[in-house]
Amino acid sequence: MHIHRLEKIWIGFGLAMLLIFLLLTGVAAFAMGISPPSSSSHENMHHGKVDPTKLQTTAPFDKPGLKQIGDNEYEAVLIAYAFGYNPDTIDIPHGAKVHFIVTSSDVVHGFEIPGTNVNFMAEPGEVTELTHTFDKAGQFLVLCNEYCGTGHEMMKMTINVK
Amino acid sequence: MTDTFTSSRTRSAAGNQPASAAENQSASRPGDKTAETKEPSLKGTFIAVMLLGGFIIASWVLVLALFLSRN
Ligand SMILES: [Cu+2]
């Protein structure tokens, strides 16, 4: 089969692009640990599953809030519900690394800090984890960006970084 | 690059005219030199493919830069 010289060039170009993108994605995922916010490996949780009706008696959601786990490193355990978050305010020291551990007690909610990479879903029965370092001081708004009912637009919480 | 295209187009145009019997005969046989020069110019397609590829690469890099700047 005869292939035109230019056709060979653009097939090679396309294949090279595909390979480079796959390689970079692989390096980011396996060498740098960049992955989508997803299921937890937290103790007491079975592959990031949790019973949304038994959150009051299931660790760590029985005590939602901020917990220090290391040198300027924290765990933020949060429960999204219609129409708010528990707790609705957390204070984080400047420069702290925060591991968000979030679930929902009812329907699917969103968790977004505008202007950052913190943007994920809080689903009933699933535990979502995401780590973010707060380098900038100030007050951050957390919004629900998944339509969850009549009070959806009121659903928010505040993160104070000082 | 432009030269190659111009010359190949000129040659194929010349090949269409029954200039000599020998040339005509060789043009009708598939897979030989003269048949190869008759293939269509893909220059425009090539430019379009490269523009699309450039757009895809630029978008990819832009999204990566946005992700890293917000990290
Ligand atoms: Cu909501």
PDB file of C-alpha atoms and ligand atoms in Angstrom:
ATOM      1  CA  MET A   1       0.000   0.000   0.000  1.00  0.00           C
ATOM      2  CA  HIS A   2       1.322   3.409  -0.923  1.00  0.00           C
ATOM      3  CA  ILE A   3       1.052   6.176   1.667  1.00  0.00           C
ATOM      4  CA  HIS A   4       1.630   9.798   0.700  1.00  0.00           C
ATOM      5  CA  ARG A   5       4.734  11.381   2.258  1.00  0.00           C
ATOM      6  CA  LEU A   6       2.677  14.094   4.019  1.00  0.00           C
ATOM      7  CA  GLU A   7       0.206  11.495   5.216  1.00  0.00           C
ATOM      8  CA  LYS A   8       3.110   9.610   6.835  1.00  0.00           C
ATOM      9  CA  ILE A   9       4.198  12.830   8.561  1.00  0.00           C
ATOM     10  CA  TRP A  10       0.790  13.570  10.056  1.00  0.00           C
ATOM     11  CA  ILE A  11       0.166   9.963  11.100  1.00  0.00           C
ATOM     12  CA  GLY A  12       3.561  10.061  12.872  1.00  0.00           C
ATOM     13  CA  PHE A  13       2.680  13.422  14.412  1.00  0.00           C
ATOM     14  CA  GLY A  14      -0.646  12.090  15.715  1.00  0.00           C
ATOM     15  CA  LEU A  15       0.912   8.927  17.141  1.00  0.00           C
ATOM     16  CA  ALA A  16       3.743  10.897  18.789  1.00  0.00           C
ATOM     17  CA  MET A  17       1.222  13.292  20.349  1.00  0.00           C
ATOM     18  CA  LEU A  18      -0.870  10.388  21.691  1.00  0.00           C
ATOM     19  CA  LEU A  19       2.213   8.687  23.142  1.00  0.00           C
ATOM     20  CA  ILE A  20       3.501  11.885  24.792  1.00  0.00           C
ATOM     21  CA  PHE A  21       0.105  12.675  26.336  1.00  0.00           C
ATOM     22  CA  LEU A  22      -0.270   9.107  27.658  1.00  0.00           C
ATOM     23  CA  LEU A  23       3.298   9.135  28.995  1.00  0.00           C
ATOM     24  CA  LEU A  24       2.824  12.476  30.784  1.00  0.00           C
ATOM     25  CA  THR A  25      -0.493  11.329  32.248  1.00  0.00           C
ATOM     26  CA  GLY A  26       1.174   8.111  33.432  1.00  0.00           C
ATOM     27  CA  VAL A  27       4.084   9.965  35.021  1.00  0.00           C
ATOM     28  CA  ALA A  28       1.682  12.400  36.725  1.00  0.00           C
ATOM     29  CA  ALA A  29      -0.480   9.571  38.070  1.00  0.00           C
ATOM     30  CA  PHE A  30       2.124   7.009  39.134  1.00  0.00           C
ATOM     31  CA  ALA A  31       5.279   9.054  39.851  1.00  0.00           C
ATOM     32  CA  MET A  32       3.762  12.325  41.110  1.00  0.00           C
ATOM     33  CA  GLY A  33       0.588  10.897  42.672  1.00  0.00           C
ATOM     34  CA  ILE A  34      -1.743  13.294  40.866  1.00  0.00           C
ATOM     35  CA  SER A  35      -5.107  11.558  40.727  1.00  0.00           C
ATOM     36  CA  PRO A  36      -8.754  12.564  40.664  1.00  0.00           C
ATOM     37  CA  PRO A  37     -10.412  13.061  44.061  1.00  0.00           C
ATOM     38  CA  SER A  38     -11.649   9.588  44.904  1.00  0.00           C
ATOM     39  CA  SER A  39     -12.142   6.773  47.328  1.00  0.00           C
ATOM     40  CA  SER A  40     -10.338   6.787  50.596  1.00  0.00           C
ATOM     41  CA  SER A  41      -7.933   4.352  52.185  1.00  0.00           C
ATOM     42  CA  HIS A  42      -8.758   5.765  55.604  1.00  0.00           C
ATOM     43  CA  GLU A  43      -8.965   3.347  58.525  1.00  0.00           C
ATOM     44  CA  ASN A  44     -12.518   2.188  59.395  1.00  0.00           C
ATOM     45  CA  MET A  45     -13.586   2.726  55.811  1.00  0.00           C
ATOM     46  CA  HIS A  46     -14.065  -0.135  53.433  1.00  0.00           C
ATOM     47  CA  HIS A  47     -12.689   1.106  50.130  1.00  0.00           C
ATOM     48  CA  GLY A  48     -14.146   4.546  50.676  1.00  0.00           C
ATOM     49  CA  LYS A  49     -17.696   3.304  51.252  1.00  0.00           C
ATOM     50  CA  VAL A  50     -19.778   4.507  54.148  1.00  0.00           C
ATOM     51  CA  ASP A  51     -23.423   4.078  55.183  1.00  0.00           C
ATOM     52  CA  PRO A  52     -24.975   7.559  54.764  1.00  0.00           C
ATOM     53  CA  THR A  53     -27.661   6.777  57.366  1.00  0.00           C
ATOM     54  CA  LYS A  54     -25.082   5.854  60.037  1.00  0.00           C
ATOM     55  CA  LEU A  55     -22.651   8.776  59.785  1.00  0.00           C
ATOM     56  CA  GLN A  56     -23.181   9.746  63.471  1.00  0.00           C
ATOM     57  CA  THR A  57     -21.680   6.431  64.558  1.00  0.00           C
ATOM     58  CA  THR A  58     -19.128   5.965  61.760  1.00  0.00           C
ATOM     59  CA  ALA A  59     -15.580   7.229  62.219  1.00  0.00           C
ATOM     60  CA  PRO A  60     -14.340   9.743  61.220  1.00  0.00           C
ATOM     61  CA  PHE A  61     -17.740  11.312  60.450  1.00  0.00           C
ATOM     62  CA  ASP A  62     -18.924  10.937  64.044  1.00  0.00           C
ATOM     63  CA  LYS A  63     -16.621  13.870  64.849  1.00  0.00           C
ATOM     64  CA  PRO A  64     -16.580  16.204  61.832  1.00  0.00           C
ATOM     65  CA  GLY A  65     -14.115  19.077  61.869  1.00  0.00           C
ATOM     66  CA  LEU A  66     -10.428  19.858  61.613  1.00  0.00           C
ATOM     67  CA  LYS A  67      -7.867  17.492  63.133  1.00  0.00           C
ATOM     68  CA  GLN A  68      -4.119  18.066  63.262  1.00  0.00           C
ATOM     69  CA  ILE A  69      -2.268  14.999  61.994  1.00  0.00           C
ATOM     70  CA  GLY A  70       1.250  16.390  61.547  1.00  0.00           C
ATOM     71  CA  ASP A  71       3.470  19.431  61.322  1.00  0.00           C
ATOM     72  CA  ASN A  72       1.082  22.017  59.808  1.00  0.00           C
ATOM     73  CA  GLU A  73      -0.874  19.121  58.309  1.00  0.00           C
ATOM     74  CA  TYR A  74      -4.577  18.637  58.955  1.00  0.00           C
ATOM     75  CA  GLU A  75      -7.524  16.420  58.182  1.00  0.00           C
ATOM     76  CA  ALA A  76     -10.794  18.207  57.460  1.00  0.00           C
ATOM     77  CA  VAL A  77     -13.675  15.776  57.950  1.00  0.00           C
ATOM     78  CA  LEU A  78     -16.830  17.332  56.514  1.00  0.00           C
ATOM     79  CA  ILE A  79     -20.398  16.216  55.902  1.00  0.00           C
ATOM     80  CA  ALA A  80     -22.388  17.842  53.121  1.00  0.00           C
ATOM     81  CA  TYR A  81     -26.150  17.875  53.586  1.00  0.00           C
ATOM     82  CA  ALA A  82     -29.164  19.691  52.171  1.00  0.00           C
ATOM     83  CA  PHE A  83     -28.425  22.631  52.430  1.00  0.00           C
ATOM     84  CA  GLY A  84     -25.087  23.169  54.157  1.00  0.00           C
ATOM     85  CA  TYR A  85     -21.892  21.670  55.464  1.00  0.00           C
ATOM     86  CA  ASN A  86     -21.014  20.349  58.903  1.00  0.00           C
ATOM     87  CA  PRO A  87     -19.087  22.209  60.285  1.00  0.00           C
ATOM     88  CA  ASP A  88     -19.926  25.416  58.393  1.00  0.00           C
ATOM     89  CA  THR A  89     -16.687  27.214  59.272  1.00  0.00           C
ATOM     90  CA  ILE A  90     -13.126  25.962  59.696  1.00  0.00           C
ATOM     91  CA  ASP A  91      -9.995  27.928  60.607  1.00  0.00           C
ATOM     92  CA  ILE A  92      -6.805  26.780  58.915  1.00  0.00           C
ATOM     93  CA  PRO A  93      -3.305  28.072  59.742  1.00  0.00           C
ATOM     94  CA  HIS A  94      -1.507  29.774  56.875  1.00  0.00           C
ATOM     95  CA  GLY A  95       0.469  27.364  54.678  1.00  0.00           C
ATOM     96  CA  ALA A  96      -1.210  24.258  56.092  1.00  0.00           C
ATOM     97  CA  LYS A  97      -1.652  21.096  54.086  1.00  0.00           C
ATOM     98  CA  VAL A  98      -5.257  19.969  54.419  1.00  0.00           C
ATOM     99  CA  HIS A  99      -6.657  16.543  53.539  1.00  0.00           C
ATOM    100  CA  PHE A 100     -10.356  16.962  52.861  1.00  0.00           C
ATOM    101  CA  ILE A 101     -12.417  13.874  53.709  1.00  0.00           C
ATOM    102  CA  VAL A 102     -15.951  14.527  52.600  1.00  0.00           C
ATOM    103  CA  THR A 103     -19.201  12.607  52.222  1.00  0.00           C
ATOM    104  CA  SER A 104     -22.891  13.418  51.963  1.00  0.00           C
ATOM    105  CA  SER A 105     -25.685  12.386  54.317  1.00  0.00           C
ATOM    106  CA  ASP A 106     -28.426  12.704  51.706  1.00  0.00           C
ATOM    107  CA  VAL A 107     -28.066  13.582  48.011  1.00  0.00           C
ATOM    108  CA  VAL A 108     -25.151  14.424  45.707  1.00  0.00           C
ATOM    109  CA  HIS A 109     -23.554  17.768  46.558  1.00  0.00           C
ATOM    110  CA  GLY A 110     -20.575  19.692  45.249  1.00  0.00           C
ATOM    111  CA  PHE A 111     -17.561  21.053  47.056  1.00  0.00           C
ATOM    112  CA  GLU A 112     -15.760  23.873  45.307  1.00  0.00           C
ATOM    113  CA  ILE A 113     -13.401  26.622  46.409  1.00  0.00           C
ATOM    114  CA  PRO A 114     -13.526  28.995  43.415  1.00  0.00           C
ATOM    115  CA  GLY A 115     -10.126  29.761  41.871  1.00  0.00           C
ATOM    116  CA  THR A 116      -8.459  26.611  43.236  1.00  0.00           C
ATOM    117  CA  ASN A 117      -8.225  22.953  42.240  1.00  0.00           C
ATOM    118  CA  VAL A 118     -10.492  22.054  45.162  1.00  0.00           C
ATOM    119  CA  ASN A 119     -13.577  20.983  43.235  1.00  0.00           C
ATOM    120  CA  PHE A 120     -15.208  17.614  43.712  1.00  0.00           C
ATOM    121  CA  MET A 121     -18.486  15.830  44.382  1.00  0.00           C
ATOM    122  CA  ALA A 122     -19.746  14.726  47.786  1.00  0.00           C
ATOM    123  CA  GLU A 123     -21.836  11.605  47.254  1.00  0.00           C
ATOM    124  CA  PRO A 124     -23.927   9.642  49.758  1.00  0.00           C
ATOM    125  CA  GLY A 125     -22.195   6.339  50.508  1.00  0.00           C
ATOM    126  CA  GLU A 126     -18.878   7.454  49.014  1.00  0.00           C
ATOM    127  CA  VAL A 127     -15.934   9.170  50.668  1.00  0.00           C
ATOM    128  CA  THR A 128     -14.091  11.734  48.591  1.00  0.00           C
ATOM    129  CA  GLU A 129     -10.566  12.789  49.485  1.00  0.00           C
ATOM    130  CA  LEU A 130      -8.498  15.668  48.172  1.00  0.00           C
ATOM    131  CA  THR A 131      -5.381  17.375  49.490  1.00  0.00           C
ATOM    132  CA  HIS A 132      -4.769  21.100  49.137  1.00  0.00           C
ATOM    133  CA  THR A 133      -2.110  23.411  50.582  1.00  0.00           C
ATOM    134  CA  PHE A 134      -3.410  26.837  51.596  1.00  0.00           C
ATOM    135  CA  ASP A 135      -0.560  29.184  50.645  1.00  0.00           C
ATOM    136  CA  LYS A 136      -2.695  32.319  50.588  1.00  0.00           C
ATOM    137  CA  ALA A 137      -4.226  33.846  53.702  1.00  0.00           C
ATOM    138  CA  GLY A 138      -7.794  35.079  53.646  1.00  0.00           C
ATOM    139  CA  GLN A 139     -11.381  33.964  53.702  1.00  0.00           C
ATOM    140  CA  PHE A 140     -12.396  31.278  51.230  1.00  0.00           C
ATOM    141  CA  LEU A 141     -15.918  30.449  50.215  1.00  0.00           C
ATOM    142  CA  VAL A 142     -16.927  26.826  49.634  1.00  0.00           C
ATOM    143  CA  LEU A 143     -19.843  26.367  47.269  1.00  0.00           C
ATOM    144  CA  CYS A 144     -22.100  23.477  46.336  1.00  0.00           C
ATOM    145  CA  ASN A 145     -21.948  23.206  42.541  1.00  0.00           C
ATOM    146  CA  GLU A 146     -24.252  20.210  42.086  1.00  0.00           C
ATOM    147  CA  TYR A 147     -27.944  21.107  42.038  1.00  0.00           C
ATOM    148  CA  CYS A 148     -29.306  19.427  45.169  1.00  0.00           C
ATOM    149  CA  GLY A 149     -32.725  20.981  45.838  1.00  0.00           C
ATOM    150  CA  THR A 150     -34.597  24.208  46.558  1.00  0.00           C
ATOM    151  CA  GLY A 151     -31.945  25.567  48.944  1.00  0.00           C
ATOM    152  CA  HIS A 152     -29.018  24.775  46.654  1.00  0.00           C
ATOM    153  CA  GLU A 153     -27.994  28.402  46.090  1.00  0.00           C
ATOM    154  CA  MET A 154     -27.768  28.961  49.884  1.00  0.00           C
ATOM    155  CA  MET A 155     -25.431  26.010  50.408  1.00  0.00           C
ATOM    156  CA  LYS A 156     -21.980  27.227  51.413  1.00  0.00           C
ATOM    157  CA  MET A 157     -19.287  27.116  54.069  1.00  0.00           C
ATOM    158  CA  THR A 158     -16.334  29.313  54.991  1.00  0.00           C
ATOM    159  CA  ILE A 159     -12.644  28.491  55.321  1.00  0.00           C
ATOM    160  CA  ASN A 160     -10.542  31.065  57.156  1.00  0.00           C
ATOM    161  CA  VAL A 161      -6.821  30.880  56.451  1.00  0.00           C
ATOM    162  CA  LYS A 162      -4.788  32.937  58.913  1.00  0.00           C
TER     163      LYS A 162
ATOM    164  CA  MET B   1       8.890  21.961  -0.081  1.00  0.00           C
ATOM    165  CA  THR B   2       6.929  24.338  -2.311  1.00  0.00           C
ATOM    166  CA  ASP B   3       9.240  23.450  -5.217  1.00  0.00           C
ATOM    167  CA  THR B   4       8.429  19.753  -4.919  1.00  0.00           C
ATOM    168  CA  PHE B   5       4.728  20.452  -5.104  1.00  0.00           C
ATOM    169  CA  THR B   6       4.939  22.830  -8.014  1.00  0.00           C
ATOM    170  CA  SER B   7       7.101  20.437  -9.998  1.00  0.00           C
ATOM    171  CA  SER B   8       4.946  17.403  -9.216  1.00  0.00           C
ATOM    172  CA  ARG B   9       1.848  19.286 -10.278  1.00  0.00           C
ATOM    173  CA  THR B  10       3.497  20.421 -13.476  1.00  0.00           C
ATOM    174  CA  ARG B  11       4.663  16.917 -14.234  1.00  0.00           C
ATOM    175  CA  SER B  12       1.265  15.365 -13.636  1.00  0.00           C
ATOM    176  CA  ALA B  13      -0.344  18.002 -15.832  1.00  0.00           C
ATOM    177  CA  ALA B  14       2.123  17.165 -18.574  1.00  0.00           C
ATOM    178  CA  GLY B  15       1.465  13.466 -18.082  1.00  0.00           C
ATOM    179  CA  ASN B  16      -2.193  13.984 -18.885  1.00  0.00           C
ATOM    180  CA  GLN B  17      -1.374  15.023 -22.420  1.00  0.00           C
ATOM    181  CA  PRO B  18      -0.564  12.228 -24.821  1.00  0.00           C
ATOM    182  CA  ALA B  19       2.834  13.711 -25.692  1.00  0.00           C
ATOM    183  CA  SER B  20       4.516  10.490 -26.731  1.00  0.00           C
ATOM    184  CA  ALA B  21       3.509   6.867 -26.920  1.00  0.00           C
ATOM    185  CA  ALA B  22       6.157   5.757 -24.413  1.00  0.00           C
ATOM    186  CA  GLU B  23       5.041   8.265 -21.813  1.00  0.00           C
ATOM    187  CA  ASN B  24       1.408   7.331 -22.292  1.00  0.00           C
ATOM    188  CA  GLN B  25       2.160   3.649 -21.874  1.00  0.00           C
ATOM    189  CA  SER B  26       4.101   4.096 -18.635  1.00  0.00           C
ATOM    190  CA  ALA B  27       1.395   6.370 -17.193  1.00  0.00           C
ATOM    191  CA  SER B  28      -1.251   3.689 -17.584  1.00  0.00           C
ATOM    192  CA  ARG B  29       0.737   1.118 -15.591  1.00  0.00           C
ATOM    193  CA  PRO B  30      -0.011   1.355 -11.868  1.00  0.00           C
ATOM    194  CA  GLY B  31       2.776   1.554  -9.278  1.00  0.00           C
ATOM    195  CA  ASP B  32       5.554   2.945 -11.483  1.00  0.00           C
ATOM    196  CA  LYS B  33       7.278   6.339 -11.349  1.00  0.00           C
ATOM    197  CA  THR B  34       4.838   8.251 -13.500  1.00  0.00           C
ATOM    198  CA  ALA B  35       1.784   6.982 -11.633  1.00  0.00           C
ATOM    199  CA  GLU B  36       3.339   8.165  -8.381  1.00  0.00           C
ATOM    200  CA  THR B  37       3.598  11.742  -9.606  1.00  0.00           C
ATOM    201  CA  LYS B  38      -0.130  11.698 -10.373  1.00  0.00           C
ATOM    202  CA  GLU B  39      -1.176  11.460  -6.708  1.00  0.00           C
ATOM    203  CA  PRO B  40      -3.181  14.459  -5.455  1.00  0.00           C
ATOM    204  CA  SER B  41      -1.488  17.325  -3.634  1.00  0.00           C
ATOM    205  CA  LEU B  42      -2.194  16.994   0.104  1.00  0.00           C
ATOM    206  CA  LYS B  43      -0.593  20.303   1.044  1.00  0.00           C
ATOM    207  CA  GLY B  44      -3.845  21.934   2.155  1.00  0.00           C
ATOM    208  CA  THR B  45      -4.872  18.859   4.135  1.00  0.00           C
ATOM    209  CA  PHE B  46      -1.433  18.761   5.721  1.00  0.00           C
ATOM    210  CA  ILE B  47      -1.682  22.402   6.813  1.00  0.00           C
ATOM    211  CA  ALA B  48      -5.195  21.803   8.201  1.00  0.00           C
ATOM    212  CA  VAL B  49      -4.028  18.719  10.128  1.00  0.00           C
ATOM    213  CA  MET B  50      -1.045  20.628  11.583  1.00  0.00           C
ATOM    214  CA  LEU B  51      -3.286  23.569  12.596  1.00  0.00           C
ATOM    215  CA  LEU B  52      -5.670  21.173  14.359  1.00  0.00           C
ATOM    216  CA  GLY B  53      -2.712  19.411  16.025  1.00  0.00           C
ATOM    217  CA  GLY B  54      -1.329  22.766  17.143  1.00  0.00           C
ATOM    218  CA  PHE B  55      -4.710  23.711  18.588  1.00  0.00           C
ATOM    219  CA  ILE B  56      -4.928  20.410  20.519  1.00  0.00           C
ATOM    220  CA  ILE B  57      -1.379  20.818  21.912  1.00  0.00           C
ATOM    221  CA  ALA B  58      -2.015  24.466  22.868  1.00  0.00           C
ATOM    222  CA  SER B  59      -5.275  23.536  24.669  1.00  0.00           C
ATOM    223  CA  TRP B  60      -3.576  20.672  26.500  1.00  0.00           C
ATOM    224  CA  VAL B  61      -0.689  22.863  27.665  1.00  0.00           C
ATOM    225  CA  LEU B  62      -3.085  25.662  28.658  1.00  0.00           C
ATOM    226  CA  VAL B  63      -5.204  23.335  30.821  1.00  0.00           C
ATOM    227  CA  LEU B  64      -2.067  21.870  32.443  1.00  0.00           C
ATOM    228  CA  ALA B  65      -0.740  25.380  33.168  1.00  0.00           C
ATOM    229  CA  LEU B  66      -4.104  26.367  34.694  1.00  0.00           C
ATOM    230  CA  PHE B  67      -4.102  23.246  36.885  1.00  0.00           C
ATOM    231  CA  LEU B  68      -0.509  23.847  38.071  1.00  0.00           C
ATOM    232  CA  SER B  69      -1.106  27.552  38.747  1.00  0.00           C
ATOM    233  CA  ARG B  70      -4.098  26.715  40.963  1.00  0.00           C
ATOM    234  CA  ASN B  71      -2.376  23.937  42.855  1.00  0.00           C
TER     235      ASN B  71
HETATM  236 CU    CU C   1     -25.851  20.903  47.789  1.00  0.00          CU
END
